[in-house]
Amino acid sequence: GAVVSQHPSWVICKSGTSVKIECRSLDFQATTMFWYRQFPKQSLMLMATSNEGSKATYEQGVEKDKFLINHASLTLSTLTVTSAHPEDSSFYICSASEGRGYGYTFGSGTRLTVV
Amino acid sequence: AQTVTQSQPEMSVQEAETVTLSCTYDTSESDYYLFWYKQPPSRQMILVIRQEAYKQQNATENRFSVNFQKAAKSFSLKISDSQLGDAAMYFCAYRQKGGSEKLVFGKGTKLTVNP
């Protein structure tokens, strides 16, 4: 079945630094990728939708200058958290769509801790 | 805007018994997709079952089945012969057909399976 690889699985960074999270579709071309944030014991909150070769579409309230998304190819999307602060600590999950409504394949998530 | 409501924050079931998780949604669309996802403690999102709105037949996947009531905008998940490995957060999700591919998630139901 479809596999999405997300790295790193966990990362600790210092406040003020930037962190990049990668999301790769391993056996299919992902026309669209999604980035979510999940707080403990809560649902997934969509941050942005990225389409290969075009600018990401951010949800209301998400700072696009802080959460930079790049979808440079049909198999890779990256989320960069710039100038990270402790309040950015969270669980970030990506998912990818083949564009046919079959469902979405999710990455295993990245736990970000900013100290 | 579409919304998904899961009215049961927590549910519990005895091993080998059957449990039903509720989900209702609101949409003005006539054709769409509905999903149930499972998120175990590993936090990996796993697709459990998928339903296309134009298909009247309820989807089934082994021990998992849905009761899709389109007029009532209800999409409940039935888990038969519950197993310890079924313990997880379960999220109901909606996606319109055509247009935006983004998923709209409910808040989730935490399922506990008692031995």
CSV table of C-alpha atoms in Angstrom, one decimal, chain B residues 11-19 63 79-87 111-115:
chain,number,residue,atom,x,y,z
B,11,MET,CA,-16.0,4.8,25.0
B,12,SER,CA,-15.1,1.4,26.5
B,13,VAL,CA,-15.9,-2.1,25.5
B,14,GLN,CA,-15.1,-5.6,26.8
B,15,GLU,CA,-12.8,-7.7,24.7
B,16,ALA,CA,-14.8,-9.8,22.1
B,17,GLU,CA,-17.8,-7.5,22.5
B,18,THR,CA,-19.2,-5.0,19.9
B,19,VAL,CA,-19.1,-1.2,20.2
B,63,ARG,CA,-14.6,-6.6,11.9
B,79,ILE,CA,-16.4,-2.7,15.8
B,80,SER,CA,-17.3,-6.4,16.2
B,81,ASP,CA,-15.3,-8.9,18.3
B,82,SER,CA,-13.3,-6.1,19.8
B,83,GLN,CA,-9.6,-6.8,20.4
B,84,LEU,CA,-7.1,-5.2,22.7
B,85,GLY,CA,-5.3,-3.8,19.6
B,86,ASP,CA,-8.4,-1.8,18.8
B,87,ALA,CA,-7.7,0.5,21.7
B,111,LEU,CA,-11.8,3.7,22.8
B,112,THR,CA,-10.6,1.6,25.6
B,113,VAL,CA,-10.8,-2.2,25.3
B,114,ASN,CA,-11.0,-4.1,28.6
B,115,PRO,CA,-9.7,-7.6,28.9
